[in-house]
mmCIF file of C-alpha atoms and ligand atoms in Angstrom:
data_model
loop_
_atom_site.group_PDB
_atom_site.id
_atom_site.type_symbol
_atom_site.label_atom_id
_atom_site.label_comp_id
_atom_site.label_asym_id
_atom_site.label_seq_id
_atom_site.Cartn_x
_atom_site.Cartn_y
_atom_site.Cartn_z
ATOM 1 C CA MET C 1 153.176 72.534 145.350
ATOM 2 C CA ALA C 2 152.953 75.705 143.619
ATOM 3 C CA GLY C 3 154.516 76.556 139.819
ATOM 4 C CA TRP C 4 152.656 74.113 137.631
ATOM 5 C CA TYR C 5 151.597 75.347 134.059
ATOM 6 C CA PRO C 6 149.447 73.504 132.124
ATOM 7 C CA ILE C 7 150.048 73.149 128.276
ATOM 8 C CA ILE C 8 149.035 71.067 125.593
ATOM 9 C CA LEU C 9 152.442 70.338 123.630
ATOM 10 C CA GLN C 10 152.667 69.172 119.637
ATOM 11 C CA MET C 11 154.529 65.941 119.712
ATOM 12 C CA ASP C 12 154.125 64.738 116.438
ATOM 13 C CA GLY C 13 157.503 63.639 115.194
ATOM 14 C CA ARG C 14 159.568 64.998 118.089
ATOM 15 C CA ARG C 15 161.929 62.559 119.742
ATOM 16 C CA CYS C 16 161.306 61.611 123.111
ATOM 17 C CA ILE C 17 163.522 59.733 125.423
ATOM 18 C CA VAL C 18 162.233 57.051 127.781
ATOM 19 C CA VAL C 19 164.927 55.552 130.090
ATOM 20 C CA GLY C 20 163.802 52.517 131.964
ATOM 21 C CA GLY C 21 161.322 49.674 130.049
ATOM 22 C CA GLY C 22 159.064 48.521 133.111
ATOM 23 C CA ALA C 23 155.256 49.505 133.956
ATOM 24 C CA VAL C 24 156.060 53.520 134.303
ATOM 25 C CA ALA C 25 157.988 53.622 130.808
ATOM 26 C CA GLN C 26 155.291 51.912 129.628
ATOM 27 C CA ARG C 27 152.427 54.370 130.466
ATOM 28 C CA LYS C 28 154.310 57.074 129.323
ATOM 29 C CA SER C 29 155.253 55.811 126.015
ATOM 30 C CA GLU C 30 151.307 54.630 125.417
ATOM 31 C CA GLY C 31 150.925 58.695 125.823
ATOM 32 C CA LEU C 32 153.606 59.586 123.638
ATOM 33 C CA LEU C 33 152.369 57.192 121.441
ATOM 34 C CA GLN C 34 148.939 58.652 121.191
ATOM 35 C CA ALA C 35 150.592 62.138 120.466
ATOM 36 C CA LYS C 36 152.593 60.163 117.552
ATOM 37 C CA ALA C 37 155.795 61.122 119.307
ATOM 38 C CA ASP C 38 159.426 59.417 117.687
ATOM 39 C CA ILE C 39 159.894 57.061 120.815
ATOM 40 C CA ARG C 40 163.233 56.011 122.095
ATOM 41 C CA VAL C 41 163.475 53.785 124.715
ATOM 42 C CA ILE C 42 166.586 52.819 126.582
ATOM 43 C CA SER C 43 166.554 49.728 129.050
ATOM 44 C CA PRO C 44 168.033 46.475 129.274
ATOM 45 C CA LYS C 45 164.496 45.065 129.571
ATOM 46 C CA LEU C 46 161.155 45.835 128.041
ATOM 47 C CA THR C 47 157.279 45.230 129.591
ATOM 48 C CA PRO C 48 155.851 42.067 126.955
ATOM 49 C CA VAL C 49 153.328 45.435 125.779
ATOM 50 C CA LEU C 50 156.747 47.399 125.461
ATOM 51 C CA GLN C 51 158.357 44.581 123.573
ATOM 52 C CA GLU C 52 155.314 44.152 121.332
ATOM 53 C CA TRP C 53 155.193 47.926 120.509
ATOM 54 C CA ALA C 54 158.856 47.732 119.674
ATOM 55 C CA ASN C 55 158.317 44.603 117.520
ATOM 56 C CA ALA C 56 155.634 46.136 115.702
ATOM 57 C CA GLY C 57 157.640 49.422 114.837
ATOM 58 C CA LEU C 58 155.834 51.833 116.676
ATOM 59 C CA LEU C 59 159.059 52.960 119.130
ATOM 60 C CA GLN C 60 162.713 52.064 118.420
ATOM 61 C CA TRP C 61 164.695 50.032 121.853
ATOM 62 C CA ASP C 62 168.206 49.980 122.702
ATOM 63 C CA GLU C 63 168.635 46.763 124.877
ATOM 64 C CA ARG C 64 170.980 48.314 127.290
ATOM 65 C CA GLU C 65 171.638 51.021 129.944
ATOM 66 C CA ALA C 66 171.483 54.282 129.517
ATOM 67 C CA LYS C 67 174.454 56.605 127.938
ATOM 68 C CA GLU C 68 174.776 60.840 127.703
ATOM 69 C CA GLU C 69 174.402 60.904 124.076
ATOM 70 C CA ASP C 70 170.981 59.158 124.307
ATOM 71 C CA LEU C 71 169.977 62.373 125.139
ATOM 72 C CA ASP C 72 171.022 63.761 121.596
ATOM 73 C CA GLY C 73 167.745 65.510 119.923
ATOM 74 C CA ALA C 74 165.370 64.981 122.458
ATOM 75 C CA THR C 75 162.654 67.091 122.921
ATOM 76 C CA LEU C 76 161.367 65.505 126.195
ATOM 77 C CA VAL C 77 163.121 63.492 128.669
ATOM 78 C CA PHE C 78 161.426 60.245 130.847
ATOM 79 C CA ALA C 79 163.459 59.157 133.573
ATOM 80 C CA ALA C 80 161.806 56.071 134.605
ATOM 81 C CA THR C 81 163.994 53.256 135.745
ATOM 82 C CA ASP C 82 163.901 51.542 139.209
ATOM 83 C CA ARG C 83 167.109 52.957 140.412
ATOM 84 C CA PRO C 84 166.693 56.276 141.925
ATOM 85 C CA GLU C 85 170.450 57.370 141.164
ATOM 86 C CA VAL C 86 170.230 56.821 137.357
ATOM 87 C CA ASN C 87 167.478 58.414 137.579
ATOM 88 C CA ARG C 88 168.798 61.779 139.201
ATOM 89 C CA TRP C 89 171.927 61.546 136.817
ATOM 90 C CA ILE C 90 169.438 61.333 133.422
ATOM 91 C CA ALA C 91 167.471 64.504 135.307
ATOM 92 C CA GLU C 92 171.012 66.238 135.759
ATOM 93 C CA ILE C 93 172.294 65.763 132.181
ATOM 94 C CA ALA C 94 168.888 66.556 130.590
ATOM 95 C CA GLY C 95 168.903 69.861 133.028
ATOM 96 C CA LEU C 96 172.170 70.609 131.694
ATOM 97 C CA ARG C 97 171.036 70.469 128.144
ATOM 98 C CA GLY C 98 168.073 72.487 128.647
ATOM 99 C CA ILE C 99 165.600 69.422 127.555
ATOM 100 C CA PRO C 100 162.803 69.132 130.234
ATOM 101 C CA TYR C 101 162.559 66.029 132.220
ATOM 102 C CA ASN C 102 160.051 63.718 134.047
ATOM 103 C CA ILE C 103 161.558 61.944 136.977
ATOM 104 C CA ALA C 104 159.354 58.698 137.602
ATOM 105 C CA ASP C 105 160.771 58.431 141.339
ATOM 106 C CA ASN C 106 160.756 61.947 142.106
ATOM 107 C CA GLY C 107 158.095 63.648 140.131
ATOM 108 C CA GLU C 108 158.357 67.020 141.847
ATOM 109 C CA GLU C 109 161.850 67.458 141.406
ATOM 110 C CA GLY C 110 161.455 67.243 137.709
ATOM 111 C CA ASP C 111 160.675 70.104 134.870
ATOM 112 C CA PHE C 112 157.036 68.391 134.483
ATOM 113 C CA LEU C 113 154.612 66.222 135.551
ATOM 114 C CA VAL C 114 152.228 64.126 133.541
ATOM 115 C CA PRO C 115 148.918 64.196 134.707
ATOM 116 C CA ALA C 116 146.047 61.794 134.140
ATOM 117 C CA VAL C 117 144.269 61.790 130.380
ATOM 118 C CA LEU C 118 141.349 60.978 128.785
ATOM 119 C CA ARG C 119 141.161 61.627 125.226
ATOM 120 C CA GLN C 120 138.209 61.441 123.147
ATOM 121 C CA GLY C 121 139.391 62.431 119.466
ATOM 122 C CA ASP C 122 140.784 65.569 120.140
ATOM 123 C CA LEU C 123 139.083 66.342 123.043
ATOM 124 C CA ILE C 124 142.088 66.126 125.296
ATOM 125 C CA LEU C 125 140.995 66.348 129.325
ATOM 126 C CA ALA C 126 143.932 66.354 131.826
ATOM 127 C CA ALA C 127 144.190 65.975 135.602
ATOM 128 C CA SER C 128 146.606 66.510 137.872
ATOM 129 C CA ALA C 129 147.107 66.950 142.045
ATOM 130 C CA SER C 130 150.457 68.838 141.143
ATOM 131 C CA GLY C 131 151.642 65.424 142.445
ATOM 132 C CA ALA C 132 150.079 64.923 145.657
ATOM 133 C CA GLY C 133 147.758 62.151 144.388
ATOM 134 C CA PRO C 134 148.141 60.424 141.132
ATOM 135 C CA ALA C 135 145.383 57.890 141.959
ATOM 136 C CA LEU C 136 142.942 61.105 142.701
ATOM 137 C CA ALA C 137 143.827 62.469 139.190
ATOM 138 C CA LYS C 138 142.980 59.120 137.707
ATOM 139 C CA ARG C 139 139.947 58.763 139.631
ATOM 140 C CA ILE C 140 138.643 62.013 138.293
ATOM 141 C CA ILE C 141 139.537 61.394 134.830
ATOM 142 C CA ASN C 142 137.674 58.182 134.684
ATOM 143 C CA GLU C 143 135.019 60.475 136.506
ATOM 144 C CA LEU C 144 135.251 62.508 133.469
ATOM 145 C CA ALA C 145 135.450 59.618 131.106
ATOM 146 C CA GLU C 146 131.415 59.100 132.004
ATOM 147 C CA ARG C 147 130.438 62.901 131.561
ATOM 148 C CA TYR C 148 132.369 63.106 128.044
ATOM 149 C CA GLY C 149 131.960 59.726 126.593
ATOM 150 C CA PRO C 150 133.261 58.439 122.605
ATOM 151 C CA GLU C 151 130.453 61.138 121.324
ATOM 152 C CA TYR C 152 132.675 63.859 121.975
ATOM 153 C CA ASP C 153 134.699 62.984 119.005
ATOM 154 C CA GLU C 154 132.147 63.511 116.616
ATOM 155 C CA ASN C 155 131.051 66.644 118.662
ATOM 156 C CA VAL C 156 134.911 68.051 118.211
ATOM 157 C CA LYS C 157 135.176 67.105 114.438
ATOM 158 C CA ALA C 158 131.828 68.904 113.907
ATOM 159 C CA LEU C 159 132.859 72.400 115.854
ATOM 160 C CA ARG C 160 135.873 72.581 113.748
ATOM 161 C CA THR C 161 134.034 72.742 110.824
ATOM 162 C CA ILE C 162 131.266 75.224 112.451
ATOM 163 C CA ARG C 163 134.093 77.206 113.771
ATOM 164 C CA GLU C 164 136.077 77.702 110.453
ATOM 165 C CA ILE C 165 132.964 78.597 108.700
ATOM 166 C CA VAL C 166 131.945 81.191 111.734
ATOM 167 C CA LYS C 167 135.597 82.579 111.550
ATOM 168 C CA SER C 168 135.172 82.950 107.432
ATOM 169 C CA GLU C 169 131.957 84.234 106.927
ATOM 170 C CA ILE C 170 131.366 86.433 110.326
ATOM 171 C CA SER C 171 133.988 89.132 110.719
ATOM 172 C CA ASP C 172 132.430 91.264 113.571
ATOM 173 C CA ILE C 173 134.235 89.712 116.826
ATOM 174 C CA THR C 174 131.131 90.120 118.973
ATOM 175 C CA GLU C 175 128.999 88.353 116.881
ATOM 176 C CA ARG C 176 131.346 85.427 116.297
ATOM 177 C CA ARG C 177 131.623 85.002 119.826
ATOM 178 C CA GLU C 178 127.959 84.754 120.426
ATOM 179 C CA LEU C 179 127.490 82.205 117.430
ATOM 180 C CA LEU C 180 130.510 80.042 118.862
ATOM 181 C CA GLN C 181 129.094 80.248 122.624
ATOM 182 C CA VAL C 182 125.873 78.627 121.241
ATOM 183 C CA ALA C 183 127.199 76.164 119.460
ATOM 184 C CA VAL C 184 128.612 74.128 121.918
ATOM 185 C CA THR C 185 125.884 73.564 124.804
ATOM 186 C CA ASP C 186 124.721 69.778 124.916
ATOM 187 C CA GLU C 187 121.837 70.513 122.617
ATOM 188 C CA ALA C 188 123.926 72.439 120.190
ATOM 189 C CA LEU C 189 125.985 69.710 119.784
ATOM 190 C CA GLU C 190 123.665 67.179 119.532
ATOM 191 C CA GLU C 191 122.221 68.442 116.895
ATOM 192 C CA TRP C 192 125.530 68.927 114.904
ATOM 193 C CA ARG C 193 126.249 65.218 114.904
ATOM 194 C CA SER C 194 125.860 63.600 112.028
ATOM 195 C CA ALA C 195 124.433 66.667 110.764
ATOM 196 C CA ALA C 196 126.322 66.828 106.983
ATOM 197 C CA TRP C 197 124.078 70.111 106.468
ATOM 198 C CA ILE C 198 126.427 72.142 108.784
ATOM 199 C CA ARG C 199 128.995 72.555 105.928
ATOM 200 C CA ASP C 200 126.127 74.904 103.754
ATOM 201 C CA LYS C 201 127.236 77.901 105.580
ATOM 202 C CA ASP C 202 123.931 79.842 104.819
ATOM 203 C CA ARG C 203 121.993 77.454 106.773
ATOM 204 C CA LEU C 204 124.518 76.707 109.464
ATOM 205 C CA ILE C 205 124.470 80.892 110.139
ATOM 206 C CA ALA C 206 121.277 81.075 110.258
ATOM 207 C CA ARG C 207 120.548 78.326 112.429
ATOM 208 C CA LEU C 208 123.637 79.701 115.166
ATOM 209 C CA ARG C 209 121.691 83.238 114.825
ATOM 210 C CA GLN C 210 118.530 81.544 115.888
ATOM 211 C CA ARG C 211 119.963 79.852 118.684
ATOM 212 C CA VAL C 212 121.504 83.505 119.891
ATOM 213 C CA ASN C 213 117.984 85.159 119.685
ATOM 214 C CA ASP C 214 116.556 82.050 121.121
ATOM 215 C CA ARG C 215 118.927 82.384 123.940
ATOM 216 C CA LYS C 216 117.865 85.869 124.614
ATOM 217 C CA GLY C 217 114.089 85.089 124.582
HETATM 218 C C1 SHN P 1 154.448 63.315 140.063
HETATM 219 C C2 SHN P 1 154.163 62.256 139.002
HETATM 220 C C3 SHN P 1 155.740 62.084 138.101
HETATM 221 C C4 SHN P 1 155.176 61.534 136.880
HETATM 222 O O1 SHN P 1 155.632 60.285 136.483
HETATM 223 O O2 SHN P 1 154.477 62.917 136.008
HETATM 224 C C5 SHN P 1 154.151 60.931 139.806
HETATM 225 C C6 SHN P 1 154.859 60.435 140.527
HETATM 226 C C7 SHN P 1 154.687 59.148 141.390
HETATM 227 N N1 SHN P 1 153.422 58.398 141.405
HETATM 228 C C8 SHN P 1 153.418 56.958 142.094
HETATM 229 C C9 SHN P 1 152.284 56.036 142.105
HETATM 230 C C10 SHN P 1 151.305 55.737 141.294
HETATM 231 N N2 SHN P 1 151.820 56.650 140.049
HETATM 232 C C11 SHN P 1 150.598 56.084 139.577
HETATM 233 C C12 SHN P 1 149.382 56.424 138.267
HETATM 234 C C13 SHN P 1 149.730 57.768 137.645
HETATM 235 N N3 SHN P 1 150.782 58.512 137.992
HETATM 236 C C14 SHN P 1 150.835 59.571 136.718
HETATM 237 C C15 SHN P 1 151.760 60.818 137.549
HETATM 238 C C16 SHN P 1 152.170 60.591 138.238
HETATM 239 N N4 SHN P 1 153.103 60.180 139.294
HETATM 240 C C17 SHN P 1 152.936 62.403 138.565
HETATM 241 C C18 SHN P 1 152.043 63.203 139.018
HETATM 242 C C19 SHN P 1 150.429 63.154 138.643
HETATM 243 C C20 SHN P 1 149.738 64.100 139.814
HETATM 244 O O3 SHN P 1 149.531 63.906 140.543
HETATM 245 O O4 SHN P 1 148.988 65.082 138.998
HETATM 246 C C21 SHN P 1 149.454 59.048 135.816
HETATM 247 C C22 SHN P 1 148.438 60.298 136.769
HETATM 248 C C23 SHN P 1 149.928 59.782 134.665
HETATM 249 C C24 SHN P 1 150.662 58.641 133.700
HETATM 250 O O5 SHN P 1 151.810 58.160 134.716
HETATM 251 O O6 SHN P 1 150.668 58.492 133.096
HETATM 252 C C25 SHN P 1 149.315 57.789 136.718
HETATM 253 C C26 SHN P 1 147.780 57.966 136.379
HETATM 254 C C27 SHN P 1 147.112 57.975 135.147
HETATM 255 C C28 SHN P 1 146.417 56.514 134.813
HETATM 256 O O7 SHN P 1 146.921 55.568 134.963
HETATM 257 O O8 SHN P 1 145.322 56.664 134.241
HETATM 258 C C29 SHN P 1 149.472 55.341 140.453
HETATM 259 C C30 SHN P 1 147.982 54.625 140.686
HETATM 260 C C31 SHN P 1 148.086 53.611 139.867
HETATM 261 O O9 SHN P 1 149.065 53.013 139.059
HETATM 262 O O10 SHN P 1 146.953 53.124 139.744
HETATM 263 C C32 SHN P 1 150.152 54.829 141.697
HETATM 264 C C33 SHN P 1 150.029 54.379 143.015
HETATM 265 C C34 SHN P 1 149.652 55.258 144.085
HETATM 266 C C35 SHN P 1 150.191 56.014 144.459
HETATM 267 O O11 SHN P 1 151.846 56.140 144.877
HETATM 268 O O12 SHN P 1 149.755 57.472 144.760
HETATM 269 C C36 SHN P 1 154.452 57.114 142.799
HETATM 270 C C37 SHN P 1 155.190 56.804 144.251
HETATM 271 C C38 SHN P 1 155.856 55.300 143.638
HETATM 272 C C39 SHN P 1 156.527 54.601 144.989
HETATM 273 O O13 SHN P 1 155.485 54.343 145.471
HETATM 274 O O14 SHN P 1 157.491 54.799 145.210
HETATM 275 C C40 SHN P 1 155.439 58.255 142.346
HETATM 276 C C41 SHN P 1 156.878 59.194 142.678
HETATM 277 C C42 SHN P 1 156.371 60.340 143.348
HETATM 278 O O15 SHN P 1 155.306 60.429 144.381
HETATM 279 O O16 SHN P 1 157.088 61.568 142.954
HETATM 280 N N1 NAI P 2 155.780 58.235 137.885
HETATM 281 C C1 NAI P 2 154.877 57.292 138.303
HETATM 282 O O1 NAI P 2 153.639 57.638 137.589
HETATM 283 C C2 NAI P 2 155.156 56.204 139.041
HETATM 284 C C3 NAI P 2 156.508 55.862 139.320
HETATM 285 N N2 NAI P 2 156.823 55.064 140.345
HETATM 286 C C4 NAI P 2 158.462 54.945 140.458
HETATM 287 O O2 NAI P 2 158.863 54.837 139.079
HETATM 288 C C5 NAI P 2 160.082 53.684 139.575
HETATM 289 C C6 NAI P 2 160.061 52.754 138.231
HETATM 290 O O3 NAI P 2 158.890 51.867 138.313
HETATM 291 P P1 NAI P 2 158.424 50.852 137.142
HETATM 292 O O4 NAI P 2 158.271 51.180 135.763
HETATM 293 O O5 NAI P 2 157.086 50.225 137.723
HETATM 294 O O6 NAI P 2 160.007 49.657 138.032
HETATM 295 P P2 NAI P 2 159.922 48.601 136.655
HETATM 296 O O7 NAI P 2 161.281 47.559 137.853
HETATM 297 O O8 NAI P 2 159.401 47.616 136.418
HETATM 298 O O9 NAI P 2 161.158 49.092 135.987
HETATM 299 C C7 NAI P 2 162.123 49.209 135.793
HETATM 300 C C8 NAI P 2 163.272 49.252 134.682
HETATM 301 O O10 NAI P 2 164.419 50.350 134.485
HETATM 302 C C9 NAI P 2 165.027 49.408 134.002
HETATM 303 N N3 NAI P 2 166.665 49.969 133.801
HETATM 304 C C10 NAI P 2 167.280 49.946 135.167
HETATM 305 N N4 NAI P 2 168.208 50.338 135.359
HETATM 306 C C11 NAI P 2 168.611 51.116 134.095
HETATM 307 C C12 NAI P 2 169.223 51.764 133.324
HETATM 308 N N5 NAI P 2 170.585 52.140 133.867
HETATM 309 N N6 NAI P 2 169.145 52.314 131.913
HETATM 310 C C13 NAI P 2 168.039 52.427 131.537
HETATM 311 N N7 NAI P 2 167.012 51.217 131.900
HETATM 312 C C14 NAI P 2 167.176 51.214 133.422
HETATM 313 C C15 NAI P 2 164.835 48.331 133.927
HETATM 314 O O11 NAI P 2 165.822 47.364 133.085
HETATM 315 C C16 NAI P 2 163.582 47.993 134.116
HETATM 316 O O12 NAI P 2 163.241 48.014 132.755
HETATM 317 C C17 NAI P 2 159.864 52.934 140.726
HETATM 318 O O13 NAI P 2 161.038 52.542 141.221
HETATM 319 C C18 NAI P 2 158.994 54.040 141.392
HETATM 320 O O14 NAI P 2 159.652 54.674 142.479
HETATM 321 C C19 NAI P 2 155.866 54.225 140.531
HETATM 322 C C20 NAI P 2 155.060 53.894 140.019
HETATM 323 C C21 NAI P 2 154.331 55.035 139.354
#
């Protein structure tokens, strides 16, 4: 189905309403927790894991059925009950208020889909089959997890430092781009890992220039 557009949303502190407390609500809440959202779950019942998160204060739980006012102040809404008519009603009121909504039992009618996700620190990989096959999206992410392992947390941290230095030291856009391109090869990433000297601006720029020259042969 056409029309889907992937973005990475800033959710830190943003209010998200999850209606329902089953396995699907739990998975959506887990992703939202990773994004530091302000989560409010509305459901008469919770899975044991959601219950634990509520007890630990990681999310707020309203132990009852959903009401219209629950959507007040929401940035995103997840209609994740096992009752299609409730999910449809939530979607309708969210739509009227202009709040983007996700529908668990009828995904392609929603404003957004939740992709399968791999996080390694600040590296975020997402896969979606546009609703055609969540199991395929999950399989692809499992494959990517082998290629992009936990070392990418450190890789991305080092790159952030390198890119800040290159942006502040190099004013020529073409050279900047060249230096940042050679900084992301597997070999380069391995070099930066645990290399405290990358904070030495002159040494770092010299090493990147050397890599550009090596590449030009
Ligand atoms: C449209 C979408 C709406 C949305 O929820 O955003 C949606 C909808 C539905 N899922 C259903 C079933 C399953 N969903 C999963 C798993 C995941 N589902 C996720 C996303 C999405 N699911 C969105 C589309 C994403 C895309 O395609 O890109 C993932 C990727 C992300 C997440 O939920 O966090 C997460 C894997 C992540 C992980 O675990 O790593 C599994 C596999 C499993 O559990 O192992 C099954 C059983 C196998 C199967 O049915 O394929 C049903 C049928 C229910 C029924 O039978 O009635 C519907 C309803 C419908 O088809 O509309
Ligand atoms: N999008 C996805 O990834 C998937 C979607 N599904 C669909 O999502 C639905 C939910 O799946 P599960 O979480 O496994 O179901 P579940 O039966 O485990 O949980 C449903 C939850 O909704 C709550 N609920 C019922 N009425 C409510 C109301 N009026 N207000 C608030 N909460 C209410 C229940 O108390 C329960 O906690 C399934 O019926 C299925 O159609 C299923 C698998 C994956």
